[in-house]
JSON list of C-alpha atoms in Angstrom, two decimals:
[
{"chain": "A", "resi": 1, "resn": "SER", "atom": "CA", "xyz": [-235.25, -9.95, -23.26]},
{"chain": "A", "resi": 2, "resn": "GLN", "atom": "CA", "xyz": [-238.22, -10.21, -20.58]},
{"chain": "A", "resi": 3, "resn": "GLN", "atom": "CA", "xyz": [-237.34, -11.48, -17.51]},
{"chain": "A", "resi": 4, "resn": "GLY", "atom": "CA", "xyz": [-240.69, -12.47, -15.91]},
{"chain": "A", "resi": 5, "resn": "GLU", "atom": "CA", "xyz": [-243.49, -13.70, -17.87]},
{"chain": "A", "resi": 6, "resn": "GLU", "atom": "CA", "xyz": [-247.49, -13.13, -17.12]},
{"chain": "A", "resi": 7, "resn": "ASP", "atom": "CA", "xyz": [-250.46, -15.37, -17.88]},
{"chain": "A", "resi": 8, "resn": "PRO", "atom": "CA", "xyz": [-252.78, -15.17, -18.97]},
{"chain": "A", "resi": 9, "resn": "GLN", "atom": "CA", "xyz": [-251.72, -12.75, -21.66]},
{"chain": "A", "resi": 10, "resn": "ALA", "atom": "CA", "xyz": [-255.47, -11.41, -21.62]},
{"chain": "A", "resi": 11, "resn": "LEU", "atom": "CA", "xyz": [-258.40, -12.00, -19.34]},
{"chain": "A", "resi": 12, "resn": "SER", "atom": "CA", "xyz": [-262.03, -10.65, -19.79]},
{"chain": "A", "resi": 13, "resn": "ILE", "atom": "CA", "xyz": [-264.55, -10.71, -16.60]},
{"chain": "A", "resi": 14, "resn": "GLN", "atom": "CA", "xyz": [-267.37, -9.10, -15.54]},
{"chain": "A", "resi": 15, "resn": "GLU", "atom": "CA", "xyz": [-267.53, -6.21, -12.84]},
{"chain": "A", "resi": 16, "resn": "GLY", "atom": "CA", "xyz": [-267.93, -8.09, -9.26]},
{"chain": "A", "resi": 17, "resn": "GLU", "atom": "CA", "xyz": [-265.52, -10.88, -10.29]},
{"chain": "A", "resi": 18, "resn": "ASN", "atom": "CA", "xyz": [-262.40, -11.65, -9.10]},
{"chain": "A", "resi": 19, "resn": "ALA", "atom": "CA", "xyz": [-259.47, -11.52, -11.59]},
{"chain": "A", "resi": 20, "resn": "THR", "atom": "CA", "xyz": [-256.06, -13.82, -11.03]},
{"chain": "A", "resi": 21, "resn": "MET", "atom": "CA", "xyz": [-252.79, -13.33, -13.08]},
{"chain": "A", "resi": 22, "resn": "ASN", "atom": "CA", "xyz": [-249.89, -15.11, -12.55]},
{"chain": "A", "resi": 23, "resn": "CYS", "atom": "CA", "xyz": [-246.08, -14.38, -12.86]},
{"chain": "A", "resi": 24, "resn": "SER", "atom": "CA", "xyz": [-243.21, -16.68, -13.44]},
{"chain": "A", "resi": 25, "resn": "TYR", "atom": "CA", "xyz": [-239.55, -15.68, -13.48]},
{"chain": "A", "resi": 26, "resn": "LYS", "atom": "CA", "xyz": [-236.31, -17.51, -14.05]},
{"chain": "A", "resi": 27, "resn": "THR", "atom": "CA", "xyz": [-233.45, -16.37, -11.77]},
{"chain": "A", "resi": 28, "resn": "SER", "atom": "CA", "xyz": [-233.77, -15.98, -7.76]},
{"chain": "A", "resi": 29, "resn": "ILE", "atom": "CA", "xyz": [-235.02, -12.21, -6.64]},
{"chain": "A", "resi": 30, "resn": "ASN", "atom": "CA", "xyz": [-235.16, -10.40, -3.71]},
{"chain": "A", "resi": 31, "resn": "ASN", "atom": "CA", "xyz": [-238.44, -9.20, -4.17]},
{"chain": "A", "resi": 32, "resn": "LEU", "atom": "CA", "xyz": [-241.34, -8.70, -6.78]},
{"chain": "A", "resi": 33, "resn": "GLN", "atom": "CA", "xyz": [-243.47, -5.83, -7.41]},
{"chain": "A", "resi": 34, "resn": "TRP", "atom": "CA", "xyz": [-246.37, -5.60, -9.36]},
{"chain": "A", "resi": 35, "resn": "TYR", "atom": "CA", "xyz": [-247.44, -2.74, -11.65]},
{"chain": "A", "resi": 36, "resn": "ARG", "atom": "CA", "xyz": [-250.86, -1.40, -13.40]},
{"chain": "A", "resi": 37, "resn": "GLN", "atom": "CA", "xyz": [-250.72, 0.43, -16.75]},
{"chain": "A", "resi": 38, "resn": "ASN", "atom": "CA", "xyz": [-253.71, 2.07, -17.93]},
{"chain": "A", "resi": 39, "resn": "SER", "atom": "CA", "xyz": [-253.98, 2.72, -22.05]},
{"chain": "A", "resi": 40, "resn": "GLY", "atom": "CA", "xyz": [-251.87, 5.49, -23.08]},
{"chain": "A", "resi": 41, "resn": "ARG", "atom": "CA", "xyz": [-250.00, 6.26, -19.52]},
{"chain": "A", "resi": 42, "resn": "GLY", "atom": "CA", "xyz": [-246.91, 5.10, -17.69]},
{"chain": "A", "resi": 43, "resn": "LEU", "atom": "CA", "xyz": [-246.85, 2.40, -15.42]},
{"chain": "A", "resi": 44, "resn": "VAL", "atom": "CA", "xyz": [-248.02, 2.40, -11.64]},
{"chain": "A", "resi": 45, "resn": "HIS", "atom": "CA", "xyz": [-246.84, 0.88, -8.61]},
{"chain": "A", "resi": 46, "resn": "LEU", "atom": "CA", "xyz": [-249.19, -1.15, -6.78]},
{"chain": "A", "resi": 47, "resn": "ILE", "atom": "CA", "xyz": [-247.71, -3.83, -4.26]},
{"chain": "A", "resi": 48, "resn": "LEU", "atom": "CA", "xyz": [-244.30, -5.46, -3.41]},
{"chain": "A", "resi": 49, "resn": "ILE", "atom": "CA", "xyz": [-243.83, -8.93, -2.00]},
{"chain": "A", "resi": 50, "resn": "ARG", "atom": "CA", "xyz": [-240.17, -9.92, -0.58]},
{"chain": "A", "resi": 51, "resn": "SER", "atom": "CA", "xyz": [-238.75, -12.96, -1.28]},
{"chain": "A", "resi": 52, "resn": "ASN", "atom": "CA", "xyz": [-238.94, -13.74, 2.65]},
{"chain": "A", "resi": 53, "resn": "GLU", "atom": "CA", "xyz": [-242.70, -13.06, 2.33]},
{"chain": "A", "resi": 54, "resn": "ARG", "atom": "CA", "xyz": [-245.49, -15.90, 1.02]},
{"chain": "A", "resi": 55, "resn": "GLU", "atom": "CA", "xyz": [-248.76, -13.38, 0.85]},
{"chain": "A", "resi": 56, "resn": "LYS", "atom": "CA", "xyz": [-249.53, -9.64, 1.04]},
{"chain": "A", "resi": 57, "resn": "HIS", "atom": "CA", "xyz": [-252.55, -7.83, 0.97]},
{"chain": "A", "resi": 58, "resn": "SER", "atom": "CA", "xyz": [-253.50, -4.30, -0.18]},
{"chain": "A", "resi": 59, "resn": "GLY", "atom": "CA", "xyz": [-256.91, -3.37, -0.27]},
{"chain": "A", "resi": 60, "resn": "ARG", "atom": "CA", "xyz": [-258.78, -5.34, -2.99]},
{"chain": "A", "resi": 61, "resn": "LEU", "atom": "CA", "xyz": [-255.32, -6.67, -3.90]},
{"chain": "A", "resi": 62, "resn": "ARG", "atom": "CA", "xyz": [-253.90, -9.88, -2.83]},
{"chain": "A", "resi": 63, "resn": "VAL", "atom": "CA", "xyz": [-250.16, -11.07, -4.01]},
{"chain": "A", "resi": 64, "resn": "THR", "atom": "CA", "xyz": [-248.43, -14.21, -3.30]},
{"chain": "A", "resi": 65, "resn": "LEU", "atom": "CA", "xyz": [-245.02, -15.56, -4.00]},
{"chain": "A", "resi": 66, "resn": "ASP", "atom": "CA", "xyz": [-243.58, -18.97, -4.19]},
{"chain": "A", "resi": 67, "resn": "THR", "atom": "CA", "xyz": [-239.95, -19.18, -4.73]},
{"chain": "A", "resi": 68, "resn": "SER", "atom": "CA", "xyz": [-239.72, -22.53, -5.15]},
{"chain": "A", "resi": 69, "resn": "LYS", "atom": "CA", "xyz": [-241.96, -22.45, -8.19]},
{"chain": "A", "resi": 70, "resn": "LYS", "atom": "CA", "xyz": [-240.26, -19.01, -9.19]},
{"chain": "A", "resi": 71, "resn": "SER", "atom": "CA", "xyz": [-243.93, -17.49, -9.43]},
{"chain": "A", "resi": 72, "resn": "SER", "atom": "CA", "xyz": [-246.18, -14.89, -8.08]},
{"chain": "A", "resi": 73, "resn": "SER", "atom": "CA", "xyz": [-249.81, -14.02, -8.66]},
{"chain": "A", "resi": 74, "resn": "LEU", "atom": "CA", "xyz": [-251.86, -11.03, -8.15]},
{"chain": "A", "resi": 75, "resn": "LEU", "atom": "CA", "xyz": [-255.65, -11.53, -6.78]},
{"chain": "A", "resi": 76, "resn": "ILE", "atom": "CA", "xyz": [-257.93, -8.19, -7.84]},
{"chain": "A", "resi": 77, "resn": "THR", "atom": "CA", "xyz": [-261.16, -9.24, -5.64]},
{"chain": "A", "resi": 78, "resn": "ALA", "atom": "CA", "xyz": [-264.50, -7.83, -6.57]},
{"chain": "A", "resi": 79, "resn": "SER", "atom": "CA", "xyz": [-263.43, -6.13, -9.77]},
{"chain": "A", "resi": 80, "resn": "ARG", "atom": "CA", "xyz": [-264.56, -2.95, -11.25]},
{"chain": "A", "resi": 81, "resn": "ALA", "atom": "CA", "xyz": [-264.47, -1.54, -14.71]},
{"chain": "A", "resi": 82, "resn": "ALA", "atom": "CA", "xyz": [-262.12, 0.82, -13.70]},
{"chain": "A", "resi": 83, "resn": "ASP", "atom": "CA", "xyz": [-259.57, -2.12, -13.11]},
{"chain": "A", "resi": 84, "resn": "THR", "atom": "CA", "xyz": [-259.32, -2.53, -16.76]},
{"chain": "A", "resi": 85, "resn": "ALA", "atom": "CA", "xyz": [-255.53, -2.25, -17.38]},
{"chain": "A", "resi": 86, "resn": "SER", "atom": "CA", "xyz": [-252.62, -4.00, -18.14]},
{"chain": "A", "resi": 87, "resn": "TYR", "atom": "CA", "xyz": [-250.92, -5.64, -15.07]},
{"chain": "A", "resi": 88, "resn": "PHE", "atom": "CA", "xyz": [-247.10, -6.39, -15.08]},
{"chain": "A", "resi": 89, "resn": "CYS", "atom": "CA", "xyz": [-245.06, -8.00, -12.67]},
{"chain": "A", "resi": 90, "resn": "GLY", "atom": "CA", "xyz": [-241.29, -6.52, -12.15]},
{"chain": "A", "resi": 91, "resn": "ARG", "atom": "CA", "xyz": [-238.11, -8.46, -10.61]},
{"chain": "A", "resi": 92, "resn": "ASP", "atom": "CA", "xyz": [-235.76, -6.28, -8.39]},
{"chain": "A", "resi": 93, "resn": "ASP", "atom": "CA", "xyz": [-233.70, -5.65, -11.48]},
{"chain": "A", "resi": 94, "resn": "MET", "atom": "CA", "xyz": [-236.48, -3.61, -12.69]},
{"chain": "A", "resi": 95, "resn": "ARG", "atom": "CA", "xyz": [-236.71, -5.85, -15.63]},
{"chain": "A", "resi": 96, "resn": "PHE", "atom": "CA", "xyz": [-240.75, -6.80, -16.72]},
{"chain": "A", "resi": 97, "resn": "GLY", "atom": "CA", "xyz": [-242.83, -9.55, -18.37]},
{"chain": "A", "resi": 98, "resn": "ALA", "atom": "CA", "xyz": [-245.16, -9.08, -21.19]},
{"chain": "A", "resi": 99, "resn": "GLY", "atom": "CA", "xyz": [-247.93, -8.18, -18.95]},
{"chain": "A", "resi": 100, "resn": "THR", "atom": "CA", "xyz": [-251.84, -9.55, -18.60]},
{"chain": "A", "resi": 101, "resn": "ARG", "atom": "CA", "xyz": [-254.20, -7.37, -20.40]},
{"chain": "A", "resi": 102, "resn": "LEU", "atom": "CA", "xyz": [-257.23, -7.35, -17.84]},
{"chain": "A", "resi": 103, "resn": "THR", "atom": "CA", "xyz": [-260.62, -6.15, -19.37]},
{"chain": "A", "resi": 104, "resn": "VAL", "atom": "CA", "xyz": [-263.81, -5.84, -16.48]},
{"chain": "A", "resi": 105, "resn": "LYS", "atom": "CA", "xyz": [-266.88, -5.46, -18.40]},
{"chain": "A", "resi": 106, "resn": "PRO", "atom": "CA", "xyz": [-269.72, -3.49, -16.26]},
{"chain": "B", "resi": 1, "resn": "GLU", "atom": "CA", "xyz": [-244.72, 16.10, -5.38]},
{"chain": "B", "resi": 2, "resn": "ALA", "atom": "CA", "xyz": [-244.42, 16.64, -9.19]},
{"chain": "B", "resi": 3, "resn": "GLY", "atom": "CA", "xyz": [-244.66, 13.56, -11.31]},
{"chain": "B", "resi": 4, "resn": "VAL", "atom": "CA", "xyz": [-241.82, 12.38, -14.21]},
{"chain": "B", "resi": 5, "resn": "VAL", "atom": "CA", "xyz": [-242.29, 14.63, -16.46]},
{"chain": "B", "resi": 6, "resn": "GLN", "atom": "CA", "xyz": [-241.43, 13.35, -20.51]},
{"chain": "B", "resi": 7, "resn": "SER", "atom": "CA", "xyz": [-241.21, 15.47, -23.67]},
{"chain": "B", "resi": 8, "resn": "PRO", "atom": "CA", "xyz": [-242.66, 15.39, -26.31]},
{"chain": "B", "resi": 9, "resn": "ARG", "atom": "CA", "xyz": [-245.61, 13.13, -25.96]},
{"chain": "B", "resi": 10, "resn": "TYR", "atom": "CA", "xyz": [-245.90, 12.27, -29.45]},
{"chain": "B", "resi": 11, "resn": "LYS", "atom": "CA", "xyz": [-243.29, 12.41, -32.42]},
{"chain": "B", "resi": 12, "resn": "ILE", "atom": "CA", "xyz": [-243.37, 11.28, -36.04]},
{"chain": "B", "resi": 13, "resn": "ILE", "atom": "CA", "xyz": [-240.51, 11.31, -38.08]},
{"chain": "B", "resi": 14, "resn": "GLU", "atom": "CA", "xyz": [-239.09, 9.96, -41.31]},
{"chain": "B", "resi": 15, "resn": "LYS", "atom": "CA", "xyz": [-236.74, 7.03, -41.17]},
{"chain": "B", "resi": 16, "resn": "LYS", "atom": "CA", "xyz": [-233.37, 7.92, -41.20]},
{"chain": "B", "resi": 17, "resn": "GLN", "atom": "CA", "xyz": [-234.01, 11.31, -39.36]},
{"chain": "B", "resi": 18, "resn": "PRO", "atom": "CA", "xyz": [-232.64, 12.07, -35.73]},
{"chain": "B", "resi": 19, "resn": "VAL", "atom": "CA", "xyz": [-234.49, 11.92, -32.52]},
{"chain": "B", "resi": 20, "resn": "ALA", "atom": "CA", "xyz": [-234.59, 13.17, -29.51]},
{"chain": "B", "resi": 21, "resn": "PHE", "atom": "CA", "xyz": [-236.74, 12.31, -26.17]},
{"chain": "B", "resi": 22, "resn": "TRP", "atom": "CA", "xyz": [-236.22, 14.21, -22.86]},
{"chain": "B", "resi": 23, "resn": "CYS", "atom": "CA", "xyz": [-237.07, 13.40, -19.26]},
{"chain": "B", "resi": 24, "resn": "ASN", "atom": "CA", "xyz": [-237.26, 15.01, -16.03]},
{"chain": "B", "resi": 25, "resn": "PRO", "atom": "CA", "xyz": [-237.60, 12.87, -12.98]},
{"chain": "B", "resi": 26, "resn": "ILE", "atom": "CA", "xyz": [-238.93, 13.30, -9.56]},
{"chain": "B", "resi": 27, "resn": "SER", "atom": "CA", "xyz": [-237.00, 15.80, -7.30]},
{"chain": "B", "resi": 28, "resn": "GLY", "atom": "CA", "xyz": [-234.47, 13.88, -5.39]},
{"chain": "B", "resi": 29, "resn": "HIS", "atom": "CA", "xyz": [-234.68, 10.57, -7.39]},
{"chain": "B", "resi": 30, "resn": "ASN", "atom": "CA", "xyz": [-231.10, 9.63, -8.19]},
{"chain": "B", "resi": 31, "resn": "THR", "atom": "CA", "xyz": [-231.84, 6.66, -10.29]},
{"chain": "B", "resi": 32, "resn": "LEU", "atom": "CA", "xyz": [-233.26, 7.22, -13.60]},
{"chain": "B", "resi": 33, "resn": "TYR", "atom": "CA", "xyz": [-234.43, 4.79, -16.27]},
{"chain": "B", "resi": 34, "resn": "TRP", "atom": "CA", "xyz": [-235.21, 4.20, -19.94]},
{"chain": "B", "resi": 35, "resn": "TYR", "atom": "CA", "xyz": [-237.28, 1.85, -21.21]},
{"chain": "B", "resi": 36, "resn": "LEU", "atom": "CA", "xyz": [-239.07, 0.96, -24.54]},
{"chain": "B", "resi": 37, "resn": "GLN", "atom": "CA", "xyz": [-242.41, -0.64, -25.16]},
{"chain": "B", "resi": 38, "resn": "ASN", "atom": "CA", "xyz": [-243.89, -1.96, -27.98]},
{"chain": "B", "resi": 39, "resn": "LEU", "atom": "CA", "xyz": [-247.67, -2.46, -28.25]},
{"chain": "B", "resi": 40, "resn": "GLY", "atom": "CA", "xyz": [-249.03, -5.20, -26.28]},
{"chain": "B", "resi": 41, "resn": "GLN", "atom": "CA", "xyz": [-245.70, -5.87, -24.47]},
{"chain": "B", "resi": 42, "resn": "GLY", "atom": "CA", "xyz": [-244.29, -5.13, -21.33]},
{"chain": "B", "resi": 43, "resn": "PRO", "atom": "CA", "xyz": [-241.47, -2.20, -20.92]},
{"chain": "B", "resi": 44, "resn": "GLU", "atom": "CA", "xyz": [-238.06, -3.17, -22.01]},
{"chain": "B", "resi": 45, "resn": "LEU", "atom": "CA", "xyz": [-235.07, -1.72, -20.18]},
{"chain": "B", "resi": 46, "resn": "LEU", "atom": "CA", "xyz": [-232.79, 0.11, -22.09]},
{"chain": "B", "resi": 47, "resn": "ILE", "atom": "CA", "xyz": [-230.69, 1.87, -19.64]},
{"chain": "B", "resi": 48, "resn": "ARG", "atom": "CA", "xyz": [-230.34, 2.64, -15.94]},
{"chain": "B", "resi": 49, "resn": "TYR", "atom": "CA", "xyz": [-228.39, 5.52, -14.36]},
{"chain": "B", "resi": 50, "resn": "GLU", "atom": "CA", "xyz": [-227.51, 5.84, -10.94]},
{"chain": "B", "resi": 51, "resn": "ASN", "atom": "CA", "xyz": [-226.93, 9.73, -10.69]},
{"chain": "B", "resi": 52, "resn": "GLU", "atom": "CA", "xyz": [-225.17, 10.71, -13.99]},
{"chain": "B", "resi": 53, "resn": "GLU", "atom": "CA", "xyz": [-223.47, 7.36, -14.42]},
{"chain": "B", "resi": 54, "resn": "ALA", "atom": "CA", "xyz": [-224.84, 4.70, -16.60]},
{"chain": "B", "resi": 55, "resn": "VAL", "atom": "CA", "xyz": [-224.68, 1.37, -14.48]},
{"chain": "B", "resi": 56, "resn": "ASP", "atom": "CA", "xyz": [-226.59, -0.97, -16.90]},
{"chain": "B", "resi": 57, "resn": "ASP", "atom": "CA", "xyz": [-226.66, -0.12, -20.73]},
{"chain": "B", "resi": 58, "resn": "SER", "atom": "CA", "xyz": [-226.67, -3.75, -21.65]},
{"chain": "B", "resi": 59, "resn": "GLN", "atom": "CA", "xyz": [-229.89, -3.50, -24.04]},
{"chain": "B", "resi": 60, "resn": "LEU", "atom": "CA", "xyz": [-229.14, -0.43, -25.30]},
{"chain": "B", "resi": 61, "resn": "PRO", "atom": "CA", "xyz": [-228.57, -0.73, -29.23]},
{"chain": "B", "resi": 62, "resn": "LYS", "atom": "CA", "xyz": [-225.29, 1.44, -29.19]},
{"chain": "B", "resi": 63, "resn": "ASP", "atom": "CA", "xyz": [-224.96, 1.72, -32.86]},
{"chain": "B", "resi": 64, "resn": "ARG", "atom": "CA", "xyz": [-227.98, 4.13, -33.07]},
{"chain": "B", "resi": 65, "resn": "PHE", "atom": "CA", "xyz": [-229.02, 5.13, -29.60]},
{"chain": "B", "resi": 66, "resn": "SER", "atom": "CA", "xyz": [-227.28, 7.05, -26.97]},
{"chain": "B", "resi": 67, "resn": "ALA", "atom": "CA", "xyz": [-228.17, 8.63, -23.52]},
{"chain": "B", "resi": 68, "resn": "GLU", "atom": "CA", "xyz": [-226.74, 11.12, -21.33]},
{"chain": "B", "resi": 69, "resn": "ARG", "atom": "CA", "xyz": [-227.75, 12.46, -18.24]},
{"chain": "B", "resi": 70, "resn": "LEU", "atom": "CA", "xyz": [-225.37, 15.40, -17.29]},
{"chain": "B", "resi": 71, "resn": "LYS", "atom": "CA", "xyz": [-225.59, 16.59, -13.93]},
{"chain": "B", "resi": 72, "resn": "GLY", "atom": "CA", "xyz": [-227.27, 13.66, -12.66]},
{"chain": "B", "resi": 73, "resn": "VAL", "atom": "CA", "xyz": [-230.97, 15.15, -13.09]},
{"chain": "B", "resi": 74, "resn": "ASP", "atom": "CA", "xyz": [-232.90, 15.15, -16.27]},
{"chain": "B", "resi": 75, "resn": "SER", "atom": "CA", "xyz": [-231.62, 13.11, -18.99]},
{"chain": "B", "resi": 76, "resn": "THR", "atom": "CA", "xyz": [-231.98, 12.77, -22.95]},
{"chain": "B", "resi": 77, "resn": "LEU", "atom": "CA", "xyz": [-232.28, 9.52, -25.23]},
{"chain": "B", "resi": 78, "resn": "LYS", "atom": "CA", "xyz": [-231.48, 9.96, -28.56]},
{"chain": "B", "resi": 79, "resn": "ILE", "atom": "CA", "xyz": [-231.66, 7.72, -31.98]},
{"chain": "B", "resi": 80, "resn": "GLN", "atom": "CA", "xyz": [-229.71, 8.83, -34.81]},
{"chain": "B", "resi": 81, "resn": "PRO", "atom": "CA", "xyz": [-230.82, 7.26, -37.52]},
{"chain": "B", "resi": 82, "resn": "ALA", "atom": "CA", "xyz": [-234.16, 6.28, -36.41]},
{"chain": "B", "resi": 83, "resn": "GLU", "atom": "CA", "xyz": [-235.33, 3.33, -38.39]},
{"chain": "B", "resi": 84, "resn": "LEU", "atom": "CA", "xyz": [-239.14, 1.97, -38.80]},
{"chain": "B", "resi": 85, "resn": "GLY", "atom": "CA", "xyz": [-238.57, -0.52, -36.28]},
{"chain": "B", "resi": 86, "resn": "ASP", "atom": "CA", "xyz": [-238.14, 1.94, -33.50]},
{"chain": "B", "resi": 87, "resn": "SER", "atom": "CA", "xyz": [-241.74, 2.95, -33.33]},
{"chain": "B", "resi": 88, "resn": "ALA", "atom": "CA", "xyz": [-242.33, 2.46, -30.12]},
{"chain": "B", "resi": 89, "resn": "VAL", "atom": "CA", "xyz": [-243.36, 4.19, -26.75]},
{"chain": "B", "resi": 90, "resn": "TYR", "atom": "CA", "xyz": [-240.49, 5.41, -24.72]},
{"chain": "B", "resi": 91, "resn": "LEU", "atom": "CA", "xyz": [-241.00, 5.54, -21.11]},
{"chain": "B", "resi": 92, "resn": "CYS", "atom": "CA", "xyz": [-238.68, 7.04, -18.32]},
{"chain": "B", "resi": 93, "resn": "ALA", "atom": "CA", "xyz": [-239.15, 6.10, -14.81]},
{"chain": "B", "resi": 94, "resn": "SER", "atom": "CA", "xyz": [-237.12, 7.29, -11.83]},
{"chain": "B", "resi": 95, "resn": "SER", "atom": "CA", "xyz": [-236.86, 5.75, -7.84]},
{"chain": "B", "resi": 96, "resn": "ASP", "atom": "CA", "xyz": [-234.93, 6.81, -4.86]},
{"chain": "B", "resi": 97, "resn": "ARG", "atom": "CA", "xyz": [-232.32, 4.44, -4.37]},
{"chain": "B", "resi": 98, "resn": "ALA", "atom": "CA", "xyz": [-232.44, 5.26, -0.46]},
{"chain": "B", "resi": 99, "resn": "GLY", "atom": "CA", "xyz": [-235.09, 2.14, -0.42]},
{"chain": "B", "resi": 100, "resn": "GLY", "atom": "CA", "xyz": [-232.92, 0.36, -2.21]},
{"chain": "B", "resi": 101, "resn": "ARG", "atom": "CA", "xyz": [-234.10, -2.31, -4.47]},
{"chain": "B", "resi": 102, "resn": "GLU", "atom": "CA", "xyz": [-237.29, -2.05, -2.82]},
{"chain": "B", "resi": 103, "resn": "SER", "atom": "CA", "xyz": [-237.87, 1.46, -3.99]},
{"chain": "B", "resi": 104, "resn": "PRO", "atom": "CA", "xyz": [-240.79, 1.41, -6.17]},
{"chain": "B", "resi": 105, "resn": "LEU", "atom": "CA", "xyz": [-240.61, 3.10, -9.99]},
{"chain": "B", "resi": 106, "resn": "HIS", "atom": "CA", "xyz": [-242.34, 6.51, -10.80]},
{"chain": "B", "resi": 107, "resn": "PHE", "atom": "CA", "xyz": [-243.38, 6.56, -14.60]},
{"chain": "B", "resi": 108, "resn": "GLY", "atom": "CA", "xyz": [-243.65, 9.47, -17.12]},
{"chain": "B", "resi": 109, "resn": "ASN", "atom": "CA", "xyz": [-246.53, 8.95, -19.76]},
{"chain": "B", "resi": 110, "resn": "GLY", "atom": "CA", "xyz": [-243.87, 8.46, -22.51]},
{"chain": "B", "resi": 111, "resn": "THR", "atom": "CA", "xyz": [-243.20, 9.55, -26.10]},
{"chain": "B", "resi": 112, "resn": "ARG", "atom": "CA", "xyz": [-245.01, 7.82, -28.36]},
{"chain": "B", "resi": 113, "resn": "LEU", "atom": "CA", "xyz": [-242.90, 7.71, -31.75]},
{"chain": "B", "resi": 114, "resn": "THR", "atom": "CA", "xyz": [-243.77, 6.72, -35.05]},
{"chain": "B", "resi": 115, "resn": "VAL", "atom": "CA", "xyz": [-241.15, 6.23, -37.95]},
{"chain": "B", "resi": 116, "resn": "THR", "atom": "CA", "xyz": [-242.42, 6.62, -41.13]}
]
């Protein structure tokens, strides 16, 4: 069963806009990781946030974590067509949610 | 470094036939994972190995699925007999557990199985 749930399931935006996707989980975590998956490929690690962190940045990525709400969000700023992919959050037991499918239109 | 290698890339079989997938993890990675991914869904963990020991196989349908990781390096996932519902992408991943639970997973590009 899925241990994390992302929403929205699908998101379509224009190039240059920001994209925000959310992840909720059910049990306590030590950390949470975000991954992206291009069509026909494996997942690629993007960023990790620890349970004692509230926010983390990496380039155009910003991840927040609210352990009281058991939720995390991934913000991609100034999106590009190349950001088109599926994005997943994974708990530290390496189980994933259903993902958000992001489409960035040129 | 070379990435996680999976083969074959695609496999088409008739139902009730056996099928096997192979995975070679990144050198030195002692943790290996097999996932099943249905279209439009996230990866579902089937089994996790620490070296040659299967430490989490609670989601592996043991009546038809089996896996092995002899010598703690490469691994094989087998289905016998295959059913129509097994059509999916089978992903392998590895990580260096020296970093503990913070070690990122490195994925192969998967084997796409079609059962007809």
